[in-house]
Amino acid sequence: MDEQARIMQALGGVSLAGHSIQGGMALPPPHGHDGIDDGRKQDIGDILHQIMTITDQSLDEAQAKKHGLNCHRMKPALFSVLCEIKEKTGLSIRGAQEEDPPDPQLMRLDNMLLAEGVSGPEKGGGSAAAAAAAAASGGASDNSIEHSDYRAKLTQIRQIYHTELEKYEQACNEFTTHVMNLLREQSRTRPISPKEIERMVGIIHRKFSSIQMQLKQSTCEAVMILRSRFLDARRKRRNFSKQATEILNEYFYSHLSNPYPSEEAKEELAKKCSITVSQVDPHERCVVGLTVSNWFGNKRIRYKKNIGKFQEEANLYAAKTAVTAAHAVAAAVQNSQTNSPTTPNSGSSGSFNLPNSGDMFLSMQSLNGDSYQGAQVGANVQSQVDTLRHVISQTAGYSEALGGNTMYSPHGLDANGGWHDTTTPSAVISPTEGPGSVHSDTSN
DNA sequence: TCCTATGATTGCGC
DNA sequence: GCGCAATCATAGGA
């Protein structure tokens, strides 16, 4: 079968399928029908012949012939049929293959950019890390500078990303329009269906989105580099301030029987010391600030490892605590004497009941913070003061006591080196815990 | 430059 | 998820 005959057959097949034809023209009935119009058949044959020979001709001749074909009355019908044939063959197969699932890599990049605040609405992405660092610095200005620097750089990245993205989108749209115009132009001389144009647009978009993916990848890399540099700078160890260390030590030694501050206590301490509670920010696992949790972890281990070395420190803080307590109690006594002329021991069992017996240290702080109520002191206020005075006088000579360990012994530690639930070492707690007193940390 | 102290990290067990 | 233990890394002093 020759080319012309094949096309003729195809033509017939399509028309049989009953498709409507461009330009509202119906194809002639299939061959073999009684009412075949020989003139039309001749027309189609003529057109096909012209098409088949057009490539053999010179450009000028071809242009002239193309013009003639464009004006031919059968052109719309033939164009439509050729489009359908094209659609039914290779393109339909290719089209099915082009249905790509969403690229997981692109999704990851999108998610990351969104999380970093580079794409999507501006939310100061990644600034949680910077904020944590700023907090960890205890308000130090250098970290604030680092923080703003980080944010400024992130904003810069964000701006560049959006500018580039806009450029790509614009270029994509321009190119798409250009290609569509070209195809529309070409569709006057060759069969290009709207579906094919649509498909071509899809291909262009995919190409541009692959370029966008590269942009996203580069942006992610830039953010990661910025991040790592920023974090590395903060990873540098900074010592706690003296004041912070003192506060933490005071808590530690006043809770020596169970030096595990609760979350609330940690927060309280962090506030007092202007440091972060924990390095664990769910989104910033690698962000490390100066932390209460780390401090207590290190302190417990190092204390356990070398108790002897810490005895001096323990006694020192015991004395400090004692002095604080003494002042508090003295103030309380004075207060109770002023406010309550009657004996203040009614209803008391003789214990020194702190407002919240679960946390001696913090309670001490509240004592100093004027929240203490004199009436709570109980019966043995004066004896407590005496005890305190005694302890303080003992503390003054702690150096002699070190050898015999009379001032302090690590009663809180068990044989395995772990903290057991016993009373706090006497010298440490004694200022507020005379005989019969309630343990300062009853939560133990 | 070395040494010590100390904050941070990591791996493991519970 | 928390704590422990080992270890790393670095600040600060001698």
Coordinates of C-alpha atoms (C1' of nucleotides) in Angstrom, one line a residue:
Chain A
M1 CA 0.0 0.0 0.0
D2 CA 1.4 3.4 -0.9
E3 CA 1.6 6.4 1.4
Q4 CA -1.3 8.2 -0.1
A5 CA -3.5 5.2 0.1
R6 CA -2.6 4.7 3.8
I7 CA -3.5 8.2 4.7
M8 CA -6.7 7.9 2.8
Q9 CA -7.5 4.8 4.8
A10 CA -6.6 6.6 8.0
L11 CA -8.8 9.4 7.0
G12 CA -11.6 7.1 6.4
G13 CA -11.1 5.4 9.7
V14 CA -11.2 8.7 11.6
S15 CA -14.3 9.9 9.9
L16 CA -16.0 6.6 10.6
A17 CA -15.3 7.2 14.2
G18 CA -17.7 10.0 13.9
H19 CA -15.5 12.8 15.1
S20 CA -16.5 16.3 14.4
I21 CA -14.2 18.2 12.1
Q22 CA -12.6 21.5 12.6
G23 CA -14.5 24.3 10.9
G24 CA -17.8 22.5 11.3
M25 CA -17.2 20.5 8.2
A26 CA -18.2 16.9 8.1
L27 CA -16.0 14.5 6.3
P28 CA -17.4 12.7 3.4
P29 CA -19.0 9.3 4.0
P30 CA -16.7 6.3 3.9
H31 CA -15.7 4.9 0.7
G32 CA -17.9 2.2 -0.7
H33 CA -21.0 4.2 0.2
D34 CA -23.4 4.6 -2.5
G35 CA -23.4 8.4 -2.4
I36 CA -19.7 9.0 -2.8
D37 CA -18.9 12.3 -4.1
D38 CA -16.1 11.8 -6.6
G39 CA -15.3 15.4 -6.7
R40 CA -14.5 15.5 -3.0
K41 CA -12.5 12.3 -3.2
Q42 CA -10.6 14.0 -5.9
D43 CA -10.1 17.0 -3.7
I44 CA -8.6 15.0 -0.9
G45 CA -6.4 13.1 -3.1
D46 CA -5.2 16.3 -4.6
I47 CA -4.4 17.8 -1.3
L48 CA -2.6 14.8 -0.1
H49 CA -0.6 14.7 -3.2
Q50 CA 0.4 18.3 -2.7
I51 CA 1.4 17.6 0.9
M52 CA 3.5 14.6 -0.1
T53 CA 5.4 16.5 -2.8
I54 CA 5.9 19.7 -0.9
T55 CA 9.2 18.7 0.6
D56 CA 10.6 18.0 -2.8
Q57 CA 10.1 21.5 -3.9
S58 CA 12.1 24.7 -3.4
L59 CA 11.3 27.0 -0.5
D60 CA 9.5 29.6 -2.7
E61 CA 7.5 26.9 -4.4
A62 CA 6.7 25.3 -1.1
Q63 CA 5.6 28.7 0.4
A64 CA 3.3 29.3 -2.5
K65 CA 1.9 25.8 -2.2
K66 CA 1.5 26.1 1.5
H67 CA -0.5 29.3 1.0
G68 CA -2.7 27.4 -1.5
L69 CA -3.2 24.6 0.9
N70 CA -4.1 26.9 3.7
C71 CA -6.8 28.4 1.6
H72 CA -8.1 25.1 0.4
R73 CA -11.7 24.4 1.5
M74 CA -10.8 20.9 2.7
K75 CA -7.9 22.2 4.8
P76 CA -9.7 22.4 8.2
A77 CA -11.0 18.9 7.9
L78 CA -7.7 17.5 6.9
F79 CA -5.9 19.3 9.6
S80 CA -8.2 18.0 12.2
V81 CA -7.9 14.5 11.0
L82 CA -4.1 14.7 10.9
C83 CA -4.2 16.0 14.5
E84 CA -6.2 13.0 15.6
I85 CA -3.9 10.6 13.9
K86 CA -1.0 12.2 15.5
E87 CA -2.7 12.1 18.8
K88 CA -3.5 8.4 18.4
T89 CA 0.0 7.4 17.7
G90 CA 3.2 8.5 19.3
L91 CA 2.1 11.4 21.3
S92 CA -0.5 9.6 23.3
I93 CA 2.1 7.2 24.4
R94 CA 4.5 9.9 25.3
G95 CA 1.9 11.8 27.1
A96 CA 1.2 8.9 29.4
Q97 CA 4.8 8.7 30.3
E98 CA 5.1 12.3 31.2
E99 CA 2.7 12.0 34.2
D100 CA 5.4 12.3 36.8
P101 CA 4.8 11.9 40.5
P102 CA 5.8 14.8 42.7
D103 CA 9.6 14.7 43.1
P104 CA 10.5 13.8 46.7
Q105 CA 13.7 15.7 46.5
L106 CA 11.8 18.8 45.5
M107 CA 9.4 18.3 48.3
R108 CA 12.2 18.0 50.8
L109 CA 13.8 21.2 49.5
D110 CA 10.5 22.9 49.7
N111 CA 9.9 21.8 53.2
M112 CA 13.3 22.8 54.3
L113 CA 13.0 26.3 52.8
L114 CA 9.7 26.6 54.4
A115 CA 11.0 25.6 57.8
E116 CA 13.9 27.9 57.5
G117 CA 11.5 30.7 56.6
V118 CA 13.2 31.3 53.3
S119 CA 10.1 30.4 51.3
G120 CA 6.6 31.0 52.5
P121 CA 5.6 33.9 54.7
E122 CA 8.5 35.6 56.6
K123 CA 8.6 34.3 60.1
G124 CA 12.2 34.7 61.0
G125 CA 13.0 31.1 60.3
G126 CA 16.0 29.7 62.1
S127 CA 15.9 32.6 64.5
A128 CA 14.9 30.2 67.3
A129 CA 18.5 29.1 67.3
A130 CA 19.7 32.7 67.4
A131 CA 17.3 33.5 70.1
A132 CA 18.5 30.6 72.2
A133 CA 22.0 31.7 71.8
A134 CA 21.1 35.2 72.7
A135 CA 19.4 34.0 75.8
A136 CA 22.3 31.7 76.6
S137 CA 24.7 34.6 76.5
G138 CA 22.9 36.1 79.5
G139 CA 22.1 39.2 77.6
A140 CA 25.6 39.6 76.4
S141 CA 25.6 42.0 73.5
D142 CA 28.0 39.9 71.3
N143 CA 25.5 37.2 70.9
S144 CA 22.8 39.7 70.1
I145 CA 25.1 41.0 67.4
E146 CA 25.6 37.4 66.2
H147 CA 21.8 36.9 66.3
S148 CA 21.1 40.0 64.2
D149 CA 23.9 39.2 61.9
Y150 CA 22.5 35.7 61.3
R151 CA 19.0 37.1 60.7
A152 CA 20.4 39.7 58.3
K153 CA 22.2 37.1 56.3
L154 CA 19.1 34.9 56.3
T155 CA 17.0 37.8 55.0
Q156 CA 19.6 38.4 52.3
I157 CA 19.4 34.7 51.2
R158 CA 15.6 35.0 51.3
Q159 CA 15.6 38.1 49.1
I160 CA 18.0 36.6 46.6
Y161 CA 16.0 33.4 46.5
H162 CA 12.8 35.3 45.8
T163 CA 14.3 37.6 43.2
E164 CA 15.8 34.6 41.4
L165 CA 12.6 32.7 41.7
E166 CA 10.6 35.6 40.3
K167 CA 13.1 35.8 37.4
Y168 CA 12.7 32.1 36.6
E169 CA 9.0 32.3 36.7
Q170 CA 9.0 35.3 34.5
A171 CA 11.4 33.7 32.1
C172 CA 9.3 30.5 32.1
N173 CA 6.1 32.5 31.3
E174 CA 7.8 34.4 28.6
F175 CA 9.3 31.3 27.0
T176 CA 6.0 29.5 27.3
T177 CA 4.2 32.3 25.6
H178 CA 6.8 32.4 22.9
V179 CA 6.6 28.7 22.3
M180 CA 2.8 28.7 22.3
N181 CA 2.8 31.5 19.7
L182 CA 5.3 29.6 17.6
L183 CA 3.2 26.4 17.8
R184 CA 0.1 28.3 17.0
E185 CA 1.8 29.8 14.0
Q186 CA 3.1 26.4 13.0
S187 CA -0.3 24.8 13.5
R188 CA -1.4 26.7 10.4
T189 CA 0.9 24.5 8.3
R190 CA 1.3 21.3 10.3
P191 CA -1.1 19.3 12.6
I192 CA -0.6 20.6 16.2
S193 CA -3.5 20.0 18.4
P194 CA -4.3 22.1 21.5
K195 CA -3.5 19.0 23.6
E196 CA 0.0 18.9 22.1
I197 CA 0.5 22.6 22.9
E198 CA -0.6 21.9 26.4
R199 CA 1.8 19.0 26.6
M200 CA 4.6 21.2 25.3
V201 CA 3.8 23.8 28.0
G202 CA 4.0 21.0 30.6
I203 CA 7.5 20.1 29.3
I204 CA 8.6 23.7 29.5
H205 CA 7.4 24.0 33.0
R206 CA 9.1 20.8 34.0
K207 CA 12.4 22.1 32.5
F208 CA 12.0 25.3 34.4
S209 CA 11.1 23.6 37.6
S210 CA 14.3 21.6 37.4
I211 CA 16.1 24.9 37.2
Q212 CA 14.1 26.1 40.1
M213 CA 15.1 23.0 42.0
Q214 CA 18.7 23.9 41.4
L215 CA 18.0 27.3 42.8
K216 CA 16.3 25.7 45.8
Q217 CA 19.2 23.4 46.3
S218 CA 21.7 26.2 46.2
T219 CA 19.6 28.2 48.7
C220 CA 19.4 25.3 51.0
E221 CA 23.1 24.9 50.9
A222 CA 23.6 28.6 51.6
V223 CA 21.3 28.3 54.6
M224 CA 23.1 25.3 55.9
I225 CA 26.5 27.0 55.5
L226 CA 25.2 30.1 57.3
R227 CA 23.7 27.9 60.0
S228 CA 26.8 25.9 60.6
R229 CA 29.0 28.9 60.7
F230 CA 26.6 30.6 63.1
L231 CA 26.3 27.5 65.3
D232 CA 30.0 26.9 65.3
A233 CA 30.5 30.3 66.6
R234 CA 28.2 29.6 69.4
R235 CA 29.6 26.2 70.0
K236 CA 32.6 27.9 71.5
R237 CA 32.5 27.3 75.2
R238 CA 31.7 30.3 77.3
N239 CA 32.0 30.1 81.0
F240 CA 29.0 30.9 83.2
S241 CA 29.2 34.2 84.9
K242 CA 30.4 34.0 88.5
Q243 CA 27.0 34.9 89.8
A244 CA 25.4 32.2 87.7
T245 CA 27.8 29.6 89.0
E246 CA 27.2 30.8 92.6
I247 CA 23.4 30.4 92.2
L248 CA 23.8 27.0 90.7
N249 CA 26.2 25.9 93.3
E250 CA 24.0 27.1 96.0
Y251 CA 21.2 25.1 94.6
F252 CA 23.4 22.1 94.1
Y253 CA 24.8 22.0 97.6
S254 CA 21.5 22.8 99.3
H255 CA 20.0 19.8 97.4
L256 CA 23.0 17.5 97.7
S257 CA 20.8 14.6 98.8
N258 CA 19.0 14.9 95.5
P259 CA 20.6 17.3 93.1
Y260 CA 18.0 16.9 90.4
P261 CA 16.2 20.1 89.9
S262 CA 12.7 19.8 88.6
E263 CA 11.7 21.5 85.4
E264 CA 10.3 24.4 87.3
A265 CA 13.4 24.7 89.4
K266 CA 15.5 24.6 86.3
E267 CA 13.5 27.3 84.8
E268 CA 13.8 29.3 87.9
L269 CA 17.5 28.8 88.0
A270 CA 17.8 29.6 84.4
K271 CA 16.0 32.8 84.9
K272 CA 18.1 33.7 87.9
C273 CA 21.3 32.9 86.0
S274 CA 20.1 34.3 82.6
I275 CA 20.9 31.0 80.9
T276 CA 18.9 28.5 79.0
V277 CA 17.3 25.5 80.8
S278 CA 18.3 22.9 78.3
Q279 CA 20.0 22.7 75.0
V280 CA 17.1 20.7 73.7
D281 CA 15.1 22.8 71.5
P282 CA 13.1 20.3 69.5
H283 CA 13.9 22.1 66.2
E284 CA 17.4 23.0 67.1
R285 CA 18.9 19.8 68.4
C286 CA 22.4 20.9 67.6
V287 CA 22.0 24.3 69.1
V288 CA 23.9 24.5 72.3
G289 CA 23.6 27.2 74.8
L290 CA 24.8 27.4 78.3
T291 CA 22.4 25.2 80.1
V292 CA 21.2 24.3 83.5
S293 CA 20.8 20.7 82.6
N294 CA 24.4 20.4 81.3
W295 CA 25.6 22.2 84.4
F296 CA 23.9 19.8 86.8
G297 CA 24.9 16.8 84.7
N298 CA 28.5 17.8 84.8
K299 CA 28.4 18.9 88.4
R300 CA 26.9 15.6 89.6
I301 CA 29.4 13.5 87.8
R302 CA 32.4 15.6 88.8
Y303 CA 31.3 15.9 92.3
K304 CA 30.8 12.1 92.6
K305 CA 34.2 11.5 91.0
N306 CA 36.1 13.7 93.3
I307 CA 34.1 14.4 96.5
G308 CA 37.2 15.4 98.4
K309 CA 37.9 18.2 96.0
F310 CA 34.4 19.5 96.4
Q311 CA 34.3 19.3 100.2
E312 CA 35.7 22.8 100.5
E313 CA 33.2 24.1 98.1
A314 CA 30.4 22.3 99.7
N315 CA 31.3 23.7 103.1
L316 CA 31.6 27.1 101.7
Y317 CA 28.1 27.0 100.2
A318 CA 26.8 25.4 103.4
A319 CA 28.1 28.4 105.3
K320 CA 26.7 30.8 102.7
T321 CA 23.3 29.1 102.9
A322 CA 23.5 29.2 106.7
V323 CA 24.2 32.9 106.7
T324 CA 21.3 33.5 104.3
A325 CA 19.1 31.4 106.4
A326 CA 20.2 33.1 109.6
H327 CA 19.4 36.5 108.1
A328 CA 16.1 35.3 106.9
V329 CA 15.2 33.7 110.2
A330 CA 16.4 36.7 112.2
A331 CA 14.3 38.9 109.9
A332 CA 11.4 36.5 110.4
V333 CA 11.8 36.6 114.2
Q334 CA 11.8 40.3 114.1
N335 CA 8.8 40.3 111.9
S336 CA 6.9 37.9 114.0
Q337 CA 7.7 39.8 117.1
T338 CA 6.5 43.0 115.5
N339 CA 3.4 41.6 114.0
S340 CA 2.4 39.1 116.5
P341 CA 2.8 39.9 120.2
T342 CA 1.5 36.5 121.1
T343 CA 3.6 33.3 121.0
P344 CA 4.1 32.4 117.4
N345 CA 4.4 28.7 118.0
S346 CA 0.7 27.8 118.2
G347 CA -0.1 24.8 116.0
S348 CA 3.5 24.1 115.2
S349 CA 5.1 20.8 115.8
G350 CA 8.4 22.4 116.3
S351 CA 9.6 21.9 112.8
F352 CA 11.0 24.6 110.7
N353 CA 8.4 24.6 108.0
L354 CA 9.4 26.4 104.8
P355 CA 6.6 27.7 102.7
N356 CA 7.2 25.0 100.3
S357 CA 9.1 22.2 101.9
G358 CA 9.8 20.6 98.6
D359 CA 12.5 23.1 97.6
M360 CA 14.6 24.6 100.3
F361 CA 16.8 26.6 98.1
L362 CA 14.0 28.3 96.2
S363 CA 12.2 28.8 99.5
M364 CA 15.3 30.5 100.8
Q365 CA 15.1 32.7 97.9
S366 CA 11.6 33.5 98.7
L367 CA 12.5 34.3 102.2
N368 CA 14.9 36.9 100.9
G369 CA 12.2 38.0 98.5
D370 CA 10.0 39.2 101.3
S371 CA 7.4 36.5 100.6
Y372 CA 8.1 34.8 103.8
Q373 CA 5.5 34.9 106.4
G374 CA 6.7 35.3 110.0
A375 CA 3.9 33.3 111.4
Q376 CA 5.1 30.2 109.6
V377 CA 8.4 30.1 111.4
G378 CA 7.0 27.9 114.2
A379 CA 8.0 27.4 117.7
N380 CA 11.7 27.0 117.7
V381 CA 12.7 30.1 115.8
Q382 CA 15.1 31.2 118.4
S383 CA 16.6 27.7 118.7
Q384 CA 16.9 27.6 114.9
V385 CA 18.8 30.8 115.0
D386 CA 21.0 29.4 117.6
T387 CA 21.7 26.3 115.6
L388 CA 22.5 28.5 112.6
R389 CA 24.9 30.5 114.7
H390 CA 26.5 27.3 115.8
V391 CA 26.9 26.0 112.3
I392 CA 28.3 29.3 111.1
S393 CA 30.9 29.3 113.8
Q394 CA 31.7 25.7 112.8
T395 CA 32.0 26.7 109.2
A396 CA 34.5 29.3 110.0
G397 CA 36.9 26.6 110.9
Y398 CA 36.1 24.2 108.1
S399 CA 39.7 23.8 107.1
E400 CA 40.5 21.9 110.2
A401 CA 37.5 19.8 109.7
L402 CA 38.3 18.7 106.2
G403 CA 40.5 15.9 107.3
G404 CA 38.0 14.5 109.8
N405 CA 35.2 15.3 107.5
T406 CA 33.2 16.7 110.4
M407 CA 31.8 19.6 108.4
Y408 CA 30.6 17.6 105.5
S409 CA 30.3 14.0 104.4
P410 CA 28.7 12.8 101.2
H411 CA 25.8 11.0 102.8
G412 CA 23.7 11.5 99.7
L413 CA 25.7 9.1 97.8
D414 CA 25.2 5.4 98.0
A415 CA 27.8 2.6 97.6
N416 CA 27.3 2.6 93.9
G417 CA 28.0 6.2 93.6
G418 CA 24.4 7.1 93.0
W419 CA 22.4 9.5 95.0
H420 CA 20.1 7.8 97.4
D421 CA 17.1 9.1 99.3
T422 CA 18.7 10.1 102.5
T423 CA 18.9 13.3 104.3
T424 CA 21.1 15.9 103.0
P425 CA 24.6 16.1 104.5
S426 CA 24.3 17.7 107.9
A427 CA 26.6 20.5 107.5
V428 CA 25.0 21.6 104.3
I429 CA 21.5 21.5 105.5
S430 CA 21.9 22.0 109.2
P431 CA 21.3 25.7 109.1
T432 CA 17.7 25.1 108.5
E433 CA 17.4 21.6 109.7
G434 CA 17.8 21.1 113.4
P435 CA 16.8 18.0 115.2
G436 CA 13.3 17.0 114.4
S437 CA 13.2 19.3 111.4
V438 CA 11.5 18.4 108.2
H439 CA 13.9 17.7 105.4
S440 CA 14.2 20.6 103.1
D441 CA 13.6 18.4 100.1
T442 CA 10.8 16.2 101.0
S443 CA 10.2 15.4 97.4
N444 CA 13.2 13.1 97.8
Chain B
dT1 C1' 53.0 26.6 76.2
dC2 C1' 51.1 23.7 79.4
dC3 C1' 47.6 22.5 82.7
dT4 C1' 43.3 22.7 84.8
dA5 C1' 38.5 23.8 84.9
dT6 C1' 34.4 23.5 82.8
dG7 C1' 30.7 23.7 79.1
dA8 C1' 29.1 20.7 75.4
dT9 C1' 28.6 16.4 72.9
dT10 C1' 27.9 11.6 72.3
dG11 C1' 26.6 6.9 73.2
dC12 C1' 24.5 3.9 76.2
dG13 C1' 21.2 2.0 79.5
dC14 C1' 17.0 2.4 81.8
Chain C
dG1 C1' 13.3 11.4 77.6
dC2 C1' 16.6 11.5 81.3
dG3 C1' 20.8 10.6 83.6
dC4 C1' 25.4 8.8 83.5
dA5 C1' 30.0 8.3 81.9
dA6 C1' 33.5 9.3 78.7
dT7 C1' 35.2 12.4 75.9
dC8 C1' 36.0 16.6 73.3
dA9 C1' 37.0 21.5 73.0
dT10 C1' 38.2 25.6 74.8
dA11 C1' 38.7 29.5 78.3
dG12 C1' 41.7 31.1 81.4
dG13 C1' 45.6 31.1 84.6
dA14 C1' 50.5 29.9 85.8

